[in-house]
XYZ file of C-alpha atoms in Angstrom:
657
model
C -72.766 -5.184 -45.663
C -72.274 -8.752 -44.508
C -71.364 -10.113 -41.140
C -68.899 -12.970 -40.646
C -68.336 -15.194 -37.643
C -64.873 -16.457 -36.582
C -63.267 -18.307 -33.718
C -61.199 -16.039 -31.396
C -58.356 -18.077 -29.830
C -55.925 -15.446 -28.525
C -55.403 -11.733 -28.401
C -53.072 -11.690 -31.417
C -55.642 -13.240 -33.756
C -56.927 -10.118 -35.552
C -59.109 -10.877 -38.630
C -57.933 -9.378 -41.889
C -59.922 -11.461 -44.413
C -62.387 -14.344 -44.742
C -61.578 -17.755 -46.058
C -63.847 -20.227 -47.817
C -64.475 -23.644 -46.342
C -62.892 -25.308 -49.358
C -59.516 -23.776 -48.514
C -59.483 -25.497 -45.152
C -58.487 -28.986 -44.383
C -58.605 -31.298 -41.419
C -59.647 -29.594 -38.212
C -60.263 -26.273 -40.010
C -62.902 -27.922 -42.188
C -64.632 -29.334 -39.149
C -64.787 -25.919 -37.538
C -66.094 -24.426 -40.765
C -68.894 -26.971 -40.903
C -69.875 -26.036 -37.369
C -69.958 -22.367 -38.319
C -72.283 -22.988 -41.208
C -72.255 -22.799 -44.960
C -72.133 -19.029 -45.278
C -69.765 -18.537 -42.360
C -66.035 -18.182 -43.129
C -62.970 -18.758 -40.894
C -60.268 -16.144 -40.288
C -57.048 -16.960 -42.230
C -54.830 -16.622 -39.161
C -56.302 -19.907 -37.942
C -55.230 -21.886 -41.026
C -53.339 -25.081 -40.342
C -53.439 -24.656 -36.553
C -54.686 -27.269 -34.147
C -57.642 -26.269 -32.096
C -56.947 -26.163 -28.391
C -59.422 -27.234 -25.761
C -57.637 -25.134 -23.130
C -58.881 -21.744 -22.121
C -56.612 -18.927 -23.355
C -54.938 -17.108 -20.455
C -55.265 -13.755 -22.169
C -58.721 -14.273 -23.557
C -61.557 -16.091 -21.762
C -63.025 -17.345 -25.049
C -62.627 -21.060 -25.732
C -62.921 -23.249 -28.780
C -66.304 -23.045 -30.425
C -67.299 -19.671 -28.961
C -68.571 -17.498 -31.749
C -68.265 -13.726 -32.030
C -69.171 -11.320 -34.835
C -66.930 -8.758 -36.516
C -67.105 -6.818 -39.754
C -64.478 -7.724 -42.416
C -64.157 -5.643 -45.645
C -65.012 -7.849 -48.674
C -62.226 -6.327 -50.852
C -59.415 -7.984 -48.842
C -58.243 -10.852 -51.038
C -55.565 -13.483 -50.643
C -53.112 -11.668 -52.911
C -53.482 -8.423 -50.976
C -52.887 -10.236 -47.700
C -49.779 -11.976 -49.052
C -48.345 -8.717 -50.396
C -48.987 -7.041 -47.067
C -47.179 -9.798 -45.202
C -44.287 -9.664 -47.675
C -43.982 -5.899 -47.214
C -43.967 -6.280 -43.455
C -41.226 -8.926 -43.601
C -39.061 -6.723 -45.846
C -39.497 -3.785 -43.487
C -38.475 -5.908 -40.512
C -35.486 -7.343 -42.366
C -34.371 -3.871 -43.434
C -34.643 -2.614 -39.839
C -32.728 -5.624 -38.584
C -29.979 -5.084 -41.163
C -29.664 -1.388 -40.307
C -29.645 -2.199 -36.599
C -26.992 -4.891 -37.065
C -24.783 -2.494 -39.028
C -25.242 0.210 -36.408
C -24.468 -2.212 -33.572
C -21.357 -3.420 -35.368
C -20.116 0.144 -35.802
C -20.926 0.908 -32.166
C -19.041 -2.128 -30.912
C -16.039 -1.274 -33.068
C -16.013 2.341 -31.843
C -16.361 1.180 -28.235
C -13.461 -1.230 -28.689
C -11.250 1.482 -30.187
C -12.165 3.854 -27.352
C -11.261 1.240 -24.746
C -7.927 0.575 -26.461
C -7.177 4.304 -26.613
C -8.002 4.734 -22.920
C -5.801 1.785 -21.941
C -2.947 3.080 -24.098
C -3.262 6.533 -22.541
C -3.285 5.028 -19.047
C -0.128 3.028 -19.756
C 1.621 6.078 -21.187
C 0.711 8.298 -18.241
C 1.682 5.602 -15.752
C 5.080 5.140 -17.426
C 5.643 8.888 -17.204
C 4.799 8.782 -13.505
C 7.154 5.856 -12.884
C 9.952 7.585 -14.810
C 9.727 10.516 -12.396
C 10.594 8.285 -9.411
C 14.314 8.599 -10.200
C 14.153 12.387 -9.835
C 11.775 12.453 -6.850
C 11.400 9.089 -5.044
C 8.809 10.413 -2.596
C 6.931 12.579 -5.064
C 3.541 12.178 -6.685
C 3.893 8.462 -7.663
C 4.844 7.530 -4.100
C 2.013 9.572 -2.619
C -0.420 8.100 -5.121
C 0.271 4.438 -4.356
C 0.565 5.118 -0.615
C -2.767 6.984 -0.651
C -1.251 10.163 0.678
C -2.774 12.434 -1.950
C -5.553 14.453 -0.398
C -8.061 16.805 -1.899
C -8.063 20.540 -1.275
C -9.339 21.823 2.078
C -12.936 23.060 2.368
C -11.721 26.654 2.257
C -10.216 26.216 -1.223
C -13.611 26.380 -2.933
C -15.017 29.132 -0.706
C -15.267 32.715 -1.866
C -13.143 35.253 -0.055
C -16.127 37.112 1.400
C -17.656 33.879 2.729
C -14.324 32.781 4.203
C -13.861 36.148 5.878
C -17.347 35.911 7.405
C -16.665 32.422 8.772
C -13.318 33.445 10.293
C -14.711 36.649 11.829
C -17.572 34.685 13.388
C -15.395 31.917 14.795
C -12.665 34.330 15.927
C -14.388 37.568 17.031
C -12.207 40.623 17.442
C -11.782 42.153 20.900
C -10.794 45.605 21.960
C -7.100 46.123 22.489
C -5.919 46.550 26.059
C -4.979 50.107 27.004
C -3.033 49.337 30.177
C 0.728 49.074 29.789
C 2.875 46.003 30.369
C 3.381 44.866 33.932
C 6.791 45.550 35.401
C 8.668 42.455 36.642
C 8.881 42.057 40.399
C 12.497 40.841 40.246
C 15.292 42.288 38.141
C 15.818 40.594 34.782
C 18.898 38.400 34.752
C 20.461 38.514 31.281
C 21.608 35.448 29.414
C 25.262 34.559 29.688
C 27.627 33.539 26.937
C 27.901 30.033 28.379
C 24.119 29.569 28.261
C 23.979 30.668 24.628
C 26.926 28.402 23.774
C 25.162 25.423 25.345
C 21.882 26.181 23.551
C 23.589 26.549 20.175
C 25.565 23.353 20.758
C 22.369 21.421 21.461
C 20.668 22.861 18.380
C 23.616 21.971 16.154
C 23.894 18.406 17.398
C 20.303 17.541 16.398
C 19.635 16.667 12.780
C 16.106 18.083 12.608
C 14.143 19.743 9.849
C 14.232 23.566 9.898
C 11.305 25.756 10.805
C 9.482 28.224 8.537
C 12.586 30.452 8.463
C 14.635 27.641 6.895
C 17.468 27.985 9.426
C 18.822 24.696 10.708
C 20.806 24.152 13.885
C 23.979 23.822 11.826
C 23.451 27.323 10.406
C 22.940 28.826 13.870
C 26.052 27.032 15.053
C 28.092 28.444 12.150
C 26.772 31.985 12.742
C 27.527 31.808 16.448
C 31.017 30.519 15.769
C 31.763 33.400 13.379
C 30.084 36.139 15.483
C 29.552 35.010 19.092
C 27.916 38.263 20.258
C 25.091 38.449 17.693
C 22.824 35.824 19.242
C 23.740 36.858 22.804
C 22.772 40.509 22.185
C 19.613 39.465 20.329
C 18.321 37.230 23.114
C 19.112 39.787 25.838
C 17.381 42.558 23.871
C 14.212 40.478 23.610
C 14.419 39.694 27.313
C 14.857 43.346 28.364
C 12.079 44.668 26.128
C 9.747 41.854 27.222
C 8.874 41.254 23.586
C 6.713 38.286 22.725
C 7.592 37.504 19.074
C 4.738 37.942 16.646
C 5.526 34.538 15.122
C 4.557 32.939 18.431
C 1.163 34.618 18.208
C 0.534 33.380 14.673
C -1.161 30.027 14.285
C -2.339 28.008 11.346
C -6.134 27.856 11.249
C -7.692 24.661 9.898
C -11.450 24.440 9.364
C -12.945 20.948 9.624
C -16.346 20.360 8.043
C -19.028 18.974 10.373
C -20.788 16.093 8.652
C -23.475 17.160 6.184
C -23.745 20.741 7.384
C -24.421 23.417 4.728
C -21.441 25.135 3.114
C -20.545 28.703 3.962
C -22.247 28.715 7.372
C -19.875 29.451 10.306
C -21.520 26.815 12.510
C -20.707 24.145 9.894
C -16.965 24.285 10.618
C -14.837 23.306 13.597
C -11.716 25.495 13.852
C -8.294 24.209 14.891
C -5.340 26.461 15.669
C -1.981 24.764 15.074
C 1.528 25.918 15.881
C 3.913 26.560 13.025
C 6.052 23.675 11.824
C 9.366 23.474 13.616
C 8.134 25.289 16.710
C 9.706 24.040 19.935
C 7.602 26.105 22.299
C 4.710 23.642 22.515
C 6.750 20.531 23.413
C 8.945 22.576 25.731
C 6.014 23.951 27.704
C 4.411 20.498 27.874
C 7.607 18.906 29.175
C 7.990 21.603 31.808
C 4.387 21.110 32.941
C 4.226 17.324 32.866
C 7.596 16.944 34.533
C 5.874 17.393 37.891
C 3.882 14.206 37.227
C 6.975 12.193 36.373
C 8.640 13.367 39.587
C 5.811 12.027 41.768
C 7.084 10.041 44.730
C 5.736 6.522 44.248
C 5.686 3.585 46.646
C 8.315 0.877 46.418
C 7.905 -1.562 43.552
C 6.584 0.985 41.060
C 8.018 3.157 38.310
C 6.514 5.853 36.092
C 7.509 6.359 32.449
C 6.189 8.810 29.924
C 6.461 9.862 26.304
C 4.522 12.990 25.314
C 1.075 12.447 26.858
C 1.346 8.621 26.940
C 2.142 7.575 30.497
C 2.859 4.041 31.662
C 3.037 2.802 35.247
C 5.100 -0.324 35.912
C 4.626 -2.157 39.212
C 5.978 -5.467 40.446
C 5.462 -7.703 43.469
C 5.705 -11.340 44.579
C 1.991 -11.883 45.241
C -1.271 -10.740 43.737
C -2.415 -8.993 46.932
C 0.806 -7.016 47.217
C 0.740 -6.136 43.514
C -2.851 -4.912 43.783
C -2.065 -2.675 46.765
C 1.047 -1.134 45.188
C -0.655 -0.524 41.845
C -3.762 1.137 43.284
C -1.701 3.353 45.591
C 0.564 4.477 42.760
C -2.403 5.114 40.479
C -4.117 7.291 43.072
C -0.979 9.433 43.466
C -0.555 9.869 39.726
C -4.259 10.588 39.292
C -4.158 13.310 41.929
C -1.098 14.970 40.376
C -2.571 14.951 36.863
C -5.884 16.341 38.137
C -4.043 19.185 39.878
C -2.692 20.243 36.486
C -6.245 20.599 35.161
C -5.974 17.514 32.969
C -8.389 14.612 32.699
C -7.554 10.922 32.480
C -9.309 8.881 29.790
C -10.182 5.755 31.749
C -11.679 4.098 28.663
C -8.284 4.349 26.943
C -6.381 2.885 29.882
C -4.969 -0.613 29.358
C -3.500 -3.034 31.889
C -1.559 -6.250 31.291
C -0.307 -8.710 33.902
C 3.088 -10.270 33.115
C 3.732 -13.484 34.988
C 5.345 -16.871 34.422
C 2.768 -18.674 36.562
C 0.229 -20.908 34.899
C -2.466 -20.269 37.517
C -2.872 -16.923 39.229
C -5.515 -14.560 40.600
C -6.116 -11.370 38.683
C -5.681 -8.184 40.747
C -8.482 -5.610 40.980
C -7.163 -2.349 39.505
C -9.104 0.901 39.980
C -8.576 4.299 38.360
C -10.784 7.337 38.981
C -13.240 5.088 40.786
C -13.657 2.756 37.795
C -12.369 -0.767 37.297
C -9.576 -1.272 34.774
C -10.003 -4.532 32.903
C -6.938 -6.694 32.381
C -6.169 -7.742 28.815
C -3.731 -10.137 27.208
C -1.946 -7.417 25.213
C -1.576 -3.667 25.022
C -0.335 -1.123 22.510
C 2.178 1.453 23.694
C 3.953 3.847 21.327
C 2.856 1.753 18.375
C 4.175 -1.528 19.772
C 1.968 -4.486 20.628
C 3.096 -6.008 23.929
C 1.552 -9.349 24.915
C 1.533 -10.904 28.366
C 4.101 -13.557 27.373
C 6.608 -10.845 26.325
C 7.429 -12.851 23.189
C 6.088 -10.123 20.842
C 4.378 -12.559 18.490
C 1.557 -10.117 17.846
C 3.975 -7.244 17.194
C 5.965 -9.224 14.619
C 2.807 -10.395 12.823
C 1.389 -6.891 12.855
C 4.605 -5.374 11.484
C 4.947 -8.075 8.811
C 1.352 -7.588 7.656
C 1.808 -3.831 7.441
C 5.135 -4.239 5.621
C 3.519 -6.624 3.125
C 0.746 -4.105 2.489
C 3.252 -1.311 1.876
C 5.310 -3.608 -0.340
C 2.292 -4.384 -2.507
C 1.569 -0.682 -2.847
C 5.170 0.183 -3.754
C 5.292 -2.680 -6.274
C 3.144 -0.568 -8.591
C 5.957 1.966 -9.086
C 8.878 -0.491 -9.059
C 8.046 -3.046 -11.783
C 10.459 -5.803 -12.749
C 10.944 -4.467 -16.274
C 11.721 -0.762 -16.435
C 10.990 1.561 -13.555
C 13.464 3.371 -11.299
C 17.074 2.357 -10.850
C 18.154 0.144 -7.985
C 19.348 2.891 -5.634
C 15.862 4.406 -5.756
C 14.383 0.953 -5.195
C 16.580 0.544 -2.119
C 15.446 3.918 -0.835
C 11.822 2.811 -1.127
C 12.822 -0.478 0.515
C 13.894 1.501 3.579
C 10.229 2.431 4.070
C 9.373 -1.252 4.484
C 12.347 -1.873 6.775
C 11.330 1.028 9.015
C 7.927 -0.613 9.500
C 9.183 -4.184 9.726
C 11.932 -3.441 12.265
C 10.091 -0.859 14.353
C 11.119 -1.210 17.989
C 13.593 -4.004 17.167
C 15.830 -3.331 20.217
C 12.856 -4.265 22.409
C 11.931 -7.595 20.819
C 15.008 -8.816 18.904
C 16.100 -10.989 21.846
C 12.940 -13.103 21.472
C 13.815 -14.282 17.948
C 15.896 -17.145 19.319
C 12.953 -18.242 21.469
C 10.296 -17.974 18.767
C 11.456 -19.343 15.378
C 8.087 -18.404 13.916
C 8.946 -14.727 14.336
C 12.093 -15.231 12.245
C 10.126 -16.809 9.409
C 7.491 -14.080 9.552
C 10.084 -11.296 9.385
C 12.106 -12.787 6.545
C 8.989 -13.654 4.561
C 7.785 -10.056 4.746
C 11.210 -8.761 3.709
C 11.507 -11.147 0.752
C 8.415 -9.767 -0.987
C 9.970 -6.331 -1.273
C 13.465 -7.562 -2.124
C 12.048 -9.412 -5.134
C 10.954 -6.071 -6.558
C 14.189 -4.427 -5.531
C 16.295 -6.781 -7.698
C 13.631 -7.422 -10.399
C 13.441 -11.145 -9.603
C 10.755 -13.734 -10.216
C 8.660 -14.676 -7.221
C 10.019 -18.241 -7.302
C 13.519 -17.146 -6.248
C 14.365 -18.443 -2.789
C 14.571 -16.214 0.251
C 18.295 -16.773 0.812
C 19.218 -16.078 -2.829
C 17.092 -12.929 -2.878
C 18.915 -11.492 0.140
C 22.322 -12.170 -1.404
C 21.472 -10.719 -4.818
C 19.988 -7.631 -3.117
C 23.059 -7.290 -0.836
C 20.702 -7.051 2.131
C 21.078 -9.198 5.271
C 18.014 -11.135 6.459
C 15.519 -9.186 8.538
C 16.157 -11.163 11.733
C 19.892 -10.376 11.555
C 19.096 -6.706 10.952
C 16.871 -6.709 14.045
C 19.685 -8.151 16.160
C 22.072 -5.601 14.676
C 19.790 -2.749 15.718
C 19.576 -4.212 19.190
C 23.377 -4.390 19.416
C 23.705 -0.825 18.118
C 21.225 0.411 20.709
C 23.031 -1.371 23.551
C 26.360 -0.104 22.286
C 25.174 3.495 22.268
C 23.896 3.202 25.838
C 27.036 1.498 27.133
C 28.838 3.409 29.928
C 32.218 2.999 28.194
C 33.067 4.057 24.680
C 32.741 1.067 22.323
C 35.741 -0.063 20.304
C 35.801 -0.325 16.544
C 36.502 -4.038 16.724
C 33.072 -4.671 18.228
C 31.099 -3.471 15.201
C 27.501 -4.777 14.965
C 27.675 -4.765 11.159
C 30.701 -7.085 11.218
C 28.849 -9.498 13.474
C 25.858 -9.387 11.132
C 27.961 -10.145 8.058
C 29.732 -12.992 9.829
C 26.446 -14.582 10.914
C 25.026 -14.097 7.424
C 28.050 -15.730 5.780
C 27.802 -18.716 8.104
C 24.103 -19.121 7.324
C 24.678 -18.711 3.578
C 27.396 -21.371 3.499
C 25.063 -23.990 4.980
C 21.900 -22.934 3.149
C 20.168 -25.716 1.212
C 18.308 -23.448 -1.210
C 19.879 -21.114 -3.755
C 22.656 -23.524 -4.763
C 23.231 -21.862 -8.161
C 23.465 -18.402 -6.586
C 25.836 -19.725 -3.904
C 27.990 -21.249 -6.626
C 28.288 -17.862 -8.305
C 28.523 -15.750 -5.108
C 30.181 -17.803 -2.366
C 31.385 -14.749 -0.400
C 28.670 -12.294 0.615
C 31.188 -9.850 2.106
C 32.969 -9.315 -1.207
C 29.662 -9.078 -3.062
C 28.178 -6.486 -0.695
C 31.407 -4.452 -0.500
C 31.789 -3.990 -4.278
C 32.567 -0.461 -5.410
C 31.018 -0.712 -8.892
C 28.050 -2.495 -10.390
C 25.884 -1.444 -7.494
C 22.728 -1.878 -9.550
C 21.245 -5.087 -10.896
C 18.631 -5.463 -13.602
C 16.045 -7.918 -14.836
C 18.456 -9.964 -16.974
C 21.369 -9.985 -14.532
C 19.059 -11.233 -11.782
C 17.990 -14.131 -14.016
C 21.647 -15.012 -14.498
C 22.409 -14.857 -10.761
C 19.279 -16.694 -9.606
C 18.870 -19.271 -12.374
C 15.163 -18.420 -12.626
C 14.358 -17.011 -16.036
C 14.021 -17.869 -19.706
C 15.587 -21.321 -19.442
C 14.075 -24.599 -20.586
C 14.351 -26.276 -17.200
C 12.690 -23.344 -15.407
C 9.931 -23.010 -18.021
C 9.290 -26.751 -17.771
C 9.106 -26.433 -13.988
C 6.402 -23.761 -14.172
C 4.583 -25.761 -16.912
C 5.343 -23.431 -19.778
C 7.221 -26.110 -21.728
C 6.716 -29.837 -22.096
C 10.443 -30.566 -22.400
C 13.267 -29.134 -20.220
C 15.793 -29.527 -23.049
C 17.518 -26.847 -25.100
C 15.868 -25.944 -28.403
C 19.169 -24.720 -29.896
C 21.629 -27.573 -29.303
C 19.114 -30.242 -28.177
C 20.829 -30.706 -24.797
C 18.656 -32.701 -22.339
C 18.728 -29.962 -19.666
C 18.612 -26.248 -20.412
C 19.426 -24.357 -17.204
C 21.368 -21.154 -16.509
C 24.716 -22.956 -16.594
C 23.975 -24.499 -19.979
C 22.599 -21.276 -21.493
C 25.588 -19.102 -20.569
C 28.499 -21.549 -20.261
C 27.726 -24.618 -22.421
C 25.292 -23.907 -25.284
C 26.944 -24.172 -28.730
C 24.829 -21.369 -30.118
C 26.770 -18.746 -28.148
C 30.292 -20.191 -28.446
C 31.600 -17.286 -30.547
C 30.200 -14.695 -28.130
C 31.736 -16.574 -25.174
C 35.139 -16.521 -26.833
C 34.874 -12.748 -27.200
C 33.898 -12.446 -23.534
C 36.851 -14.587 -22.411
C 39.175 -12.302 -24.327
C 37.555 -9.227 -22.775
C 37.892 -10.399 -19.157
C 41.215 -12.178 -19.803
C 40.178 -15.257 -17.863
C 38.236 -18.502 -18.374
C 34.496 -17.952 -18.227
C 33.247 -20.408 -15.555
C 30.526 -20.251 -12.875
C 33.106 -20.349 -10.075
C 35.157 -17.399 -11.380
C 32.718 -15.154 -13.251
C 31.538 -13.064 -10.271
C 35.099 -12.661 -9.004
C 36.171 -11.286 -12.394
C 33.144 -8.986 -12.436
C 34.176 -7.507 -9.089
C 37.751 -6.844 -10.246
C 36.969 -3.987 -12.616
C 34.114 -2.000 -14.048
C 34.957 -3.083 -17.593
C 34.647 -6.759 -16.668
C 31.306 -6.087 -15.004
C 30.003 -4.279 -18.087
C 31.207 -7.022 -20.451
C 29.469 -9.812 -18.516
C 26.257 -7.807 -18.102
C 26.177 -7.068 -21.836
C 26.659 -10.745 -22.691
C 23.880 -11.813 -20.318
C 21.518 -9.199 -21.726
C 22.218 -10.252 -25.312
C 21.580 -13.943 -24.635
C 18.401 -13.469 -22.615
C 16.944 -10.830 -24.937
C 17.197 -13.213 -27.884
C 15.813 -16.118 -25.867
C 12.843 -14.083 -24.609
C 11.959 -12.907 -28.116
C 11.968 -16.478 -29.419
C 9.928 -17.721 -26.467
C 7.294 -15.021 -27.004
C 7.065 -15.955 -30.678
C 6.663 -19.640 -29.801
C 3.859 -18.883 -27.339
C 2.182 -16.641 -29.912
C 2.154 -19.425 -32.477
C 0.680 -21.883 -29.989
């Protein structure tokens, strides 16, 4: 056995064989001479420059000698074959790994495509169901109204019974009989029943659990007047408390991270049945004593449900402070007598004044100071101290825009529900946008910014309603959608509210809708934007009053707005380099050229002229469409044919580019 010395430079330099000094050259030969005649260098150090730096992984430096046994049978050929085998093994592993990765990536890509295709198919099925049920599952999904099952849904029956028995322990039934009334029972009269039935029939409210509406009760009473009278008097004489009034809906609310199935982990709520009028009736009878409180001069008390508002006025701050504190003390005392508590932290106070400089009054309630703020929210309306309702309009517009973005998912431009269902969903946005309009519509003339905010929020939804591009102007969108601007609708609601509260019966001549249409027509005639739409539809009254063609579509909206697959429009949005026509090489390809001038469609235009029996011009086309349903269908079919062919060619051109 022989021992060989070698230079250890790093941790990866493992000796496998010895090398003679004659096989080395340059620096390797110098090292070999230092090692001695019978000392051989490890082959891993062949051709490598010697470093004078200390190796970070090994403290040995150049020239440090260590001993290690190397088998003498390891030759150069064996070492080369071993290296060659190792390289082949690595290459084979890399090839197998590359093939496996390629197959994995291809399978992953196919899976992603299949998932996307399935999502699109399911979403189209959901959207197609909007026509049958506008407020069904698609509406609830985009509006985030779908909720998971209650905690009791996953509980076993025995566990649920234990929780209910613990939260609602059973008591022994009373053995004493009913108390006899001190005064004789006065039966109901026919006039009282008639009045009650008349009130129930005049209200268009949802029925209760029995499914009987006020109209049904009114019809029954009209056919058999004595049935309800005898029924109510029998209940009164027998002193029967209906079992339905004793039945409540129990809702269990989970407390944080409490364990499941434990009675103390749930908070029970007992709710009255839907449609019950007993709760509001008893509350009104109880709280009416508060509203009838005698207040000092310069104060007034208003209430809706449990929201109470005190309005006071005076000419000076000192007088206003005295009147307000006195009125608050009276109201506080009356509410406390009823066993109710006032939430001082929820109390808001706003000072309305036209003075630039003023002293704030000191308002106290239940011994605590009430801080004055610049705005307050009452019944969902934001009232600011300037009474210009800027915050309310911005708040409503922001909420309407949010709802519009959510509804846009189920009312796409291409496909989706028909227009009447789109208009029904549009009413959701209008109900939010115009909430409380009779209270703030008069400020629109004082604050032009409110008008712009309202109409901007309405336009976003109308674009989806008529399947229009987002570049269509606000005025043109309203006309195509047959919907007056939001500010005119707000004024119309204000006029309708004032008309209903007028002491004299309003005449038919003073119709708020007529005033709205007249103001809209005047604005449309002087509008700078939407010139092509105004050229086609000069009269908004005739357009909105049409009896057929009540629905528009994606292609008809392009024809009416001038924004669509036209060279000029595509050049404007930087889709084309040239605004000219690719068919007849006209310098400008707009909606008028595409439908009324282009030589490519001359034969189809001649057929359309014969169908509508009139010249086909921009000034007369809409008038002929409104004359008959056949004319409407003929024009719509022509527009669809032209734009469908143009869109297919444009998609092919973009695909080639």
